[in-house]
Amino acid sequence: CEMSFVEQEDVLNMFEGMAKHLFKVIRGVEFKESFMRMTWQDAMKQYGSDKPDLRFGMKFVELMDIMKGHGFSVFDNAAYIGGICAEGAASYSQEVLQEMKNAFGAKPGDLILILSGDDAMKTRKQLCELRLEMGNQLGLRDKDKFVCLWVIDFPLFEWNEDDQRFYAMHHPFTSPNPDDIPLLD
């Protein structure tokens, strides 16, 4: 296989073929369709993660336009307001505004969960954890179901508000922080 002058598409296709082969040989799972592609921006906006679990729905819905400006400071002062709709889980609570119901496409019996915060990235990550927990509670995270995708177009740098500077993010040519590597006993 000639790998001179490779483009992103060449690398993705090569590794996708290998992944499909491994799934077929090891798990007996055959993927006929190409893996979905999603930009990092979309993955973070819709799932709050650069490795979203696509075995179930519950995409994030941003509620800034709906929730701001009604005199509730938790929402009025937030940098991000978003939520998820857990289908059929409304037994926990139920009183939603019609606009929110429409934004989520919620039906009777669904549960809408909302988070807001002064840091959009942190709030999305928290909403991601809430989404995964609801997926667990509703039995939607089937370990025998696989949905593969490529997350592309990662940003090179991430702004750190505490240090007031940029840090490299997901850079493939840097080693990880030694503190992040678990020690083997």
XYZ file of N, CA and C in Angstrom:
555
model
N 0.848 -1.179 0.000
C 0.000 0.000 0.000
C 0.889 1.236 0.000
N 0.762 2.061 -0.988
C 1.555 3.285 -1.119
C 0.955 4.369 -0.239
N 1.764 4.945 0.648
C 1.247 5.960 1.562
C 1.967 7.293 1.407
N 2.506 7.583 0.225
C 3.107 8.890 -0.016
C 2.011 9.891 -0.339
N 2.180 11.097 0.109
C 1.257 12.195 -0.180
C -0.183 11.845 0.207
N -0.346 11.334 1.406
C -1.682 10.929 1.837
C -2.499 12.129 2.291
N -3.777 12.009 2.110
C -4.742 13.011 2.571
C -5.512 12.406 3.741
N -6.257 13.249 4.447
C -7.067 12.771 5.575
C -7.974 11.626 5.137
N -8.579 11.750 3.958
C -9.510 10.733 3.471
C -8.826 9.378 3.312
N -7.563 9.374 2.856
C -6.819 8.123 2.692
C -6.636 7.421 4.040
N -6.272 8.187 5.047
C -6.037 7.620 6.383
C -7.346 7.088 6.971
N -8.417 7.873 6.872
C -9.703 7.433 7.409
C -10.178 6.151 6.727
N -10.061 6.097 5.398
C -10.508 4.904 4.668
C -9.692 3.673 5.045
N -8.381 3.843 5.213
C -7.530 2.711 5.570
C -7.907 2.168 6.957
N -8.039 3.072 7.929
C -8.366 2.627 9.279
C -9.809 2.147 9.393
N -10.713 2.716 8.596
C -12.091 2.235 8.603
C -12.153 0.798 8.092
N -11.402 0.514 7.037
C -11.349 -0.858 6.527
C -10.817 -1.826 7.562
N -9.768 -1.400 8.286
C -9.200 -2.250 9.332
C -10.214 -2.461 10.460
N -10.904 -1.377 10.869
C -11.884 -1.489 11.950
C -13.026 -2.426 11.552
N -13.512 -2.294 10.321
C -14.588 -3.173 9.844
C -14.130 -4.629 9.843
N -12.902 -4.868 9.404
C -12.353 -6.230 9.383
C -12.284 -6.802 10.806
N -11.779 -5.994 11.749
C -11.649 -6.463 13.132
C -13.021 -6.751 13.755
N -13.998 -5.873 13.517
C -15.341 -6.133 14.033
C -15.894 -7.444 13.473
N -15.668 -7.685 12.184
C -16.203 -8.890 11.547
C -15.521 -10.144 12.095
N -14.190 -10.112 12.204
C -13.436 -11.282 12.643
C -13.622 -11.546 14.136
N -13.560 -10.496 14.945
C -13.574 -10.669 16.399
C -14.990 -10.767 16.966
N -15.904 -9.925 16.474
C -17.254 -9.885 17.045
C -18.330 -10.448 16.133
N -17.991 -10.746 14.879
C -18.997 -11.236 13.942
C -19.980 -10.156 13.519
N -19.581 -8.897 13.662
C -20.432 -7.761 13.298
C -19.929 -7.196 11.983
N -20.838 -7.102 11.001
C -20.440 -6.606 9.692
C -21.066 -5.240 9.433
N -20.216 -4.278 9.090
C -20.665 -2.935 8.726
C -20.617 -2.814 7.213
N -21.768 -2.575 6.596
C -21.808 -2.417 5.140
C -21.683 -0.944 4.744
N -22.225 -0.064 5.566
C -22.199 1.364 5.268
C -20.886 1.984 5.752
N -20.530 3.111 5.158
C -19.369 3.866 5.633
C -19.678 4.443 7.007
N -18.633 4.595 7.822
C -18.818 5.195 9.135
C -19.244 6.651 8.960
N -20.123 7.073 9.825
C -20.581 8.449 9.822
C -19.394 9.389 10.087
N -19.468 10.587 9.575
C -18.465 11.622 9.854
C -19.166 12.757 10.594
N -18.504 13.295 11.589
C -19.061 14.399 12.357
C -17.911 15.313 12.754
N -18.098 16.607 12.599
C -17.042 17.523 13.013
C -16.983 17.575 14.530
N -15.831 17.931 15.044
C -15.659 18.090 16.479
C -16.664 19.114 17.005
N -16.842 20.201 16.257
C -17.776 21.257 16.662
C -19.185 20.701 16.837
N -19.642 19.893 15.872
C -20.977 19.302 15.970
C -21.070 18.285 17.101
N -20.014 17.485 17.288
C -20.013 16.488 18.364
C -20.153 17.168 19.725
N -19.404 18.258 19.923
C -19.471 18.963 21.202
C -20.817 19.665 21.373
N -21.336 20.253 20.293
C -22.601 20.984 20.374
C -23.781 20.042 20.601
N -23.762 18.883 19.962
C -24.907 17.978 20.030
C -24.813 16.933 21.135
N -23.565 16.603 21.588
C -23.404 15.522 22.572
C -22.454 15.875 23.720
N -21.744 17.006 23.635
C -20.835 17.413 24.703
C -19.634 16.507 24.854
N -19.286 15.759 23.800
C -18.190 14.800 23.864
C -17.573 14.642 22.479
N -16.253 14.414 22.460
C -15.608 14.143 21.172
C -15.637 12.648 20.852
N -16.327 11.886 21.674
C -16.554 10.457 21.417
C -17.997 10.117 21.798
N -18.958 10.721 21.076
C -20.362 10.557 21.476
C -20.870 9.135 21.299
N -21.724 8.716 22.216
C -22.394 7.419 22.134
C -23.629 7.606 21.262
N -23.585 7.092 20.046
C -24.675 7.286 19.096
C -25.653 6.114 19.063
N -25.556 5.207 20.045
C -26.489 4.082 20.076
C -27.894 4.524 20.451
N -28.028 5.733 20.963
C -29.336 6.270 21.319
C -29.349 7.760 21.039
N -30.530 8.347 21.026
C -30.703 9.753 20.673
C -30.327 10.699 21.791
N -31.260 11.532 22.205
C -31.064 12.544 23.241
C -30.003 13.565 22.855
N -30.058 14.056 21.613
C -29.164 15.146 21.225
C -29.462 16.363 22.091
N -28.436 17.168 22.346
C -28.622 18.390 23.115
C -29.490 19.363 22.318
N -30.310 20.105 23.031
C -31.066 21.200 22.447
C -30.643 22.456 23.195
N -30.183 23.472 22.450
C -29.783 24.726 23.076
C -31.016 25.594 23.285
N -31.108 26.188 24.487
C -32.320 26.898 24.897
C -32.081 28.364 25.210
N -30.978 28.922 24.732
C -30.643 30.310 25.065
C -31.787 31.261 24.676
N -32.279 31.137 23.446
C -33.325 32.048 22.967
C -34.630 31.872 23.737
N -34.920 30.673 24.165
C -36.188 30.395 24.844
C -36.139 30.793 26.317
N -35.018 30.502 26.998
C -34.965 30.621 28.452
C -34.439 31.960 28.977
N -33.655 32.690 28.176
C -33.098 33.966 28.665
C -34.144 35.076 28.604
N -33.967 36.041 29.515
C -34.796 37.242 29.461
C -36.140 37.142 30.138
N -36.308 36.173 31.030
C -37.587 36.023 31.739
C -37.442 36.299 33.235
N -36.302 36.914 33.631
C -36.123 37.319 35.021
C -35.614 36.253 35.960
N -35.193 35.104 35.444
C -34.635 34.053 36.292
C -33.125 34.082 36.107
N -32.407 34.585 37.125
C -30.981 34.893 36.964
C -30.130 33.676 36.604
N -30.531 32.485 37.052
C -29.766 31.283 36.720
C -29.668 31.137 35.205
N -30.729 31.468 34.491
C -30.716 31.393 33.036
C -30.253 32.703 32.404
N -30.698 33.850 32.954
C -30.347 35.140 32.355
C -28.847 35.382 32.339
N -28.116 34.885 33.336
C -26.674 35.117 33.428
C -25.844 33.969 32.868
N -26.477 32.975 32.305
C -25.758 31.785 31.833
C -25.102 32.029 30.479
N -23.918 31.430 30.290
C -23.246 31.451 28.990
C -23.792 30.350 28.098
N -24.412 29.352 28.708
C -24.977 28.231 27.947
C -26.173 27.674 28.692
N -27.223 27.392 27.946
C -28.394 26.693 28.482
C -28.740 25.610 27.475
N -28.783 24.379 27.930
C -29.110 23.286 27.034
C -29.778 22.172 27.799
N -30.326 21.238 27.056
C -31.000 20.130 27.707
C -31.124 18.935 26.795
N -31.686 17.882 27.362
C -31.948 16.654 26.632
C -33.378 16.235 26.911
N -33.924 15.466 26.008
C -35.272 14.941 26.179
C -35.178 13.427 26.267
N -35.530 12.870 27.414
C -35.511 11.423 27.615
C -36.906 10.896 27.333
N -37.053 10.223 26.187
C -38.378 9.762 25.763
C -38.985 8.782 26.762
N -40.217 9.043 27.111
C -40.968 8.132 27.960
C -40.594 8.156 29.424
N -39.759 9.116 29.847
C -39.287 9.111 31.237
C -39.896 10.225 32.074
N -41.086 10.669 31.713
C -41.685 11.817 32.390
C -42.227 11.512 33.770
N -42.116 10.284 34.197
C -42.647 9.966 35.524
C -41.888 10.701 36.619
N -40.704 11.249 36.302
C -39.933 11.985 37.302
C -40.533 13.361 37.581
N -41.031 14.051 36.569
C -41.659 15.369 36.723
C -42.330 15.737 35.401
N -43.226 16.766 35.404
C -43.835 17.174 34.120
C -44.515 18.523 34.230
N -43.874 19.595 33.873
C -44.474 20.905 33.678
C -43.509 21.640 32.797
N -43.718 21.633 31.500
C -42.773 22.269 30.581
C -43.481 23.343 29.782
N -42.726 24.349 29.436
C -43.275 25.399 28.592
C -43.521 24.850 27.197
N -44.529 25.375 26.530
C -44.852 24.897 25.181
C -43.670 25.103 24.234
N -42.958 26.214 24.370
C -41.800 26.466 23.502
C -40.721 25.412 23.692
N -40.479 25.033 24.958
C -39.481 23.998 25.217
C -39.933 22.668 24.632
N -41.197 22.356 24.810
C -41.740 21.109 24.274
C -41.516 21.055 22.763
N -41.778 22.169 22.097
C -41.590 22.227 20.647
C -40.115 22.140 20.268
N -39.236 22.829 21.016
C -37.804 22.816 20.710
C -37.239 21.400 20.791
N -37.698 20.636 21.751
C -37.213 19.272 21.933
C -37.939 18.255 21.068
N -39.102 18.653 20.555
C -39.928 17.671 19.868
C -40.478 16.668 20.864
N -40.694 17.122 22.099
C -41.127 16.236 23.184
C -42.589 15.845 23.019
N -42.868 14.624 23.435
C -44.219 14.081 23.384
C -44.694 13.820 24.812
N -45.995 13.665 25.018
C -46.468 13.328 26.368
C -45.748 12.079 26.881
N -45.270 12.158 28.106
C -44.544 11.038 28.695
C -43.034 11.191 28.644
N -42.523 12.195 27.891
C -41.076 12.429 27.825
C -40.640 13.293 28.999
N -39.359 13.225 29.344
C -38.767 14.013 30.416
C -37.729 14.936 29.816
N -37.809 16.234 30.122
C -36.821 17.201 29.650
C -35.929 17.567 30.826
N -34.627 17.445 30.640
C -33.641 17.782 31.665
C -32.779 18.926 31.142
N -32.598 19.969 31.953
C -31.902 21.178 31.512
C -30.759 21.497 32.456
N -29.631 21.905 31.897
C -28.505 22.423 32.671
C -28.144 23.789 32.116
N -27.672 24.664 32.971
C -27.149 25.946 32.520
C -25.893 26.232 33.320
N -25.019 27.052 32.744
C -23.793 27.381 33.445
C -23.082 28.550 32.812
N -22.076 29.067 33.529
C -21.352 30.228 33.020
C -20.176 29.846 32.122
N -19.955 28.548 31.910
C -18.915 28.063 30.996
C -19.562 27.046 30.068
N -19.699 27.413 28.793
C -20.435 26.569 27.845
C -19.815 25.185 27.713
N -18.480 25.105 27.621
C -17.820 23.811 27.429
C -18.024 22.901 28.635
N -17.858 23.448 29.843
C -18.041 22.635 31.049
C -19.493 22.181 31.191
N -20.431 23.069 30.872
C -21.842 22.720 30.981
C -22.202 21.633 29.980
N -21.661 21.721 28.760
C -21.917 20.668 27.770
C -21.356 19.327 28.239
N -20.176 19.341 28.856
C -19.590 18.091 29.358
C -20.448 17.497 30.471
N -20.998 18.363 31.343
C -21.892 17.879 32.401
C -23.181 17.321 31.811
N -23.691 17.990 30.776
C -24.895 17.511 30.106
C -24.622 16.177 29.411
N -23.402 16.007 28.904
C -23.003 14.731 28.306
C -23.086 13.616 29.348
N -22.563 13.862 30.543
C -22.614 12.852 31.607
C -24.056 12.536 31.991
N -24.906 13.571 32.048
C -26.324 13.364 32.356
C -26.983 12.526 31.260
N -26.656 12.825 29.994
C -27.208 12.063 28.866
C -26.815 10.591 28.961
N -25.531 10.322 29.256
C -25.080 8.935 29.362
C -25.744 8.216 30.527
N -25.930 8.929 31.643
C -26.602 8.318 32.798
C -28.054 7.993 32.468
N -28.739 8.900 31.773
C -30.120 8.616 31.376
C -30.147 7.443 30.384
N -29.170 7.377 29.494
C -29.075 6.243 28.576
C -28.938 4.934 29.327
N -28.130 4.961 30.406
C -27.979 3.764 31.248
C -29.296 3.408 31.922
N -29.927 4.409 32.561
C -31.154 4.146 33.308
C -32.284 3.640 32.412
N -32.300 4.095 31.167
C -33.363 3.691 30.249
C -32.987 2.456 29.430
N -31.811 1.883 29.711
C -31.390 0.667 29.028
C -31.071 0.860 27.551
N -30.588 2.044 27.192
C -30.327 2.360 25.788
C -28.880 2.123 25.372
N -27.998 1.816 26.315
C -26.577 1.665 26.007
C -26.232 0.178 25.898
N -26.694 -0.444 24.836
C -26.536 -1.877 24.593
C -25.088 -2.181 24.222
N -24.400 -2.974 25.049
C -22.987 -3.280 24.806
C -22.773 -4.126 23.560
N -23.838 -4.688 23.015
C -23.723 -5.486 21.797
C -24.146 -4.724 20.541
N -24.431 -3.446 20.702
C -24.770 -2.596 19.564
C -23.609 -1.644 19.322
N -23.220 -1.473 18.073
C -22.075 -0.639 17.734
C -22.477 0.417 16.709
N -22.119 1.652 16.977
C -22.310 2.742 16.024
C -20.974 3.460 15.934
N -20.322 3.324 14.785
C -18.992 3.902 14.607
C -19.083 5.215 13.848
N -18.187 6.123 14.154
C -18.119 7.376 13.424
C -16.709 7.925 13.492
N -16.420 8.831 12.594
C -15.177 9.591 12.624
C -15.519 10.991 13.101
N -14.859 11.451 14.149
C -14.977 12.850 14.555
C -13.784 13.558 13.940
N -14.063 14.554 13.122
C -13.011 15.228 12.353
C -12.969 16.714 12.686
N -11.938 17.374 12.191
C -11.773 18.830 12.322
C -11.655 19.279 13.773
N -10.818 18.573 14.540
C -10.558 18.971 15.920
C -9.839 20.318 15.956
N -10.124 21.149 16.950
C -9.351 22.390 17.091
C -7.951 22.051 17.589
N -6.986 22.882 17.236
C -5.613 22.647 17.660
C -5.379 23.130 19.087
N -6.070 24.221 19.475
C -5.863 24.806 20.792
C -7.180 24.981 21.532
N -7.072 25.030 22.873
C -8.224 25.245 23.740
C -7.871 26.355 24.714
N -8.766 27.316 24.880
C -8.543 28.436 25.789
C -8.803 28.002 27.228
N -7.851 28.310 28.123
C -8.001 28.003 29.541
C -8.282 29.307 30.268
N -9.513 29.425 30.784
C -9.938 30.670 31.421
C -9.131 30.974 32.671
N -8.786 29.930 33.461
C -8.037 30.138 34.701
C -6.642 30.691 34.437
N -5.944 30.104 33.443
C -4.574 30.533 33.136
C -4.516 31.672 32.130
N -5.659 31.979 31.517
C -5.732 33.018 30.485
C -4.731 32.769 29.356
N -4.733 31.528 28.865
C -3.853 31.174 27.753
C -4.405 29.959 27.022
N -3.853 29.717 25.826
C -4.239 28.560 25.032
C -3.360 27.368 25.378
N -3.953 26.165 25.301
C -3.219 24.917 25.462
C -3.485 24.046 24.242
N -2.484 23.227 23.863
C -2.670 22.282 22.767
C -3.779 21.307 23.152
N -4.598 20.916 22.159
C -5.742 20.061 22.426
C -5.756 18.930 21.422
N -5.763 17.681 21.883
C -5.835 16.513 21.000
C -4.721 16.502 19.970
N -3.551 16.972 20.328
C -2.457 17.039 19.357
C -1.829 15.660 19.224
N -1.767 15.092 18.014
C -1.313 13.710 17.864
C 0.184 13.508 18.055
N 0.950 14.594 18.084
C 2.406 14.430 18.155
C 2.978 14.822 19.498
N 2.139 14.978 20.513
C 2.641 15.272 21.847
C 2.306 14.110 22.761
N 3.148 13.877 23.722
C 2.882 12.793 24.660
C 1.886 13.290 25.708
N 1.117 12.380 26.303
C 0.147 12.793 27.310
C 0.847 13.254 28.582
N 0.116 13.973 29.393
C 0.609 14.398 30.690
C 0.888 13.151 31.524
N 2.119 13.002 32.059
C 2.436 11.791 32.845
C 1.496 11.573 34.021
N 0.920 12.659 34.566
C -0.014 12.517 35.687
C -1.316 11.840 35.268
N -1.620 11.853 33.951
C -2.852 11.268 33.453
C -2.715 9.777 33.147
N -1.494 9.246 33.178
C -1.274 7.857 32.852
C -1.337 7.026 34.125
N -2.273 6.065 34.206
C -2.364 5.252 35.423
C -1.133 4.372 35.569
N -0.664 4.244 36.786
C 0.489 3.402 37.056
C 0.051 1.940 37.142
N 0.848 1.057 36.572
C 0.544 -0.366 36.639
C 1.192 -0.975 37.862
N 0.471 -1.797 38.580
C 1.036 -2.467 39.767
C 1.730 -3.747 39.354
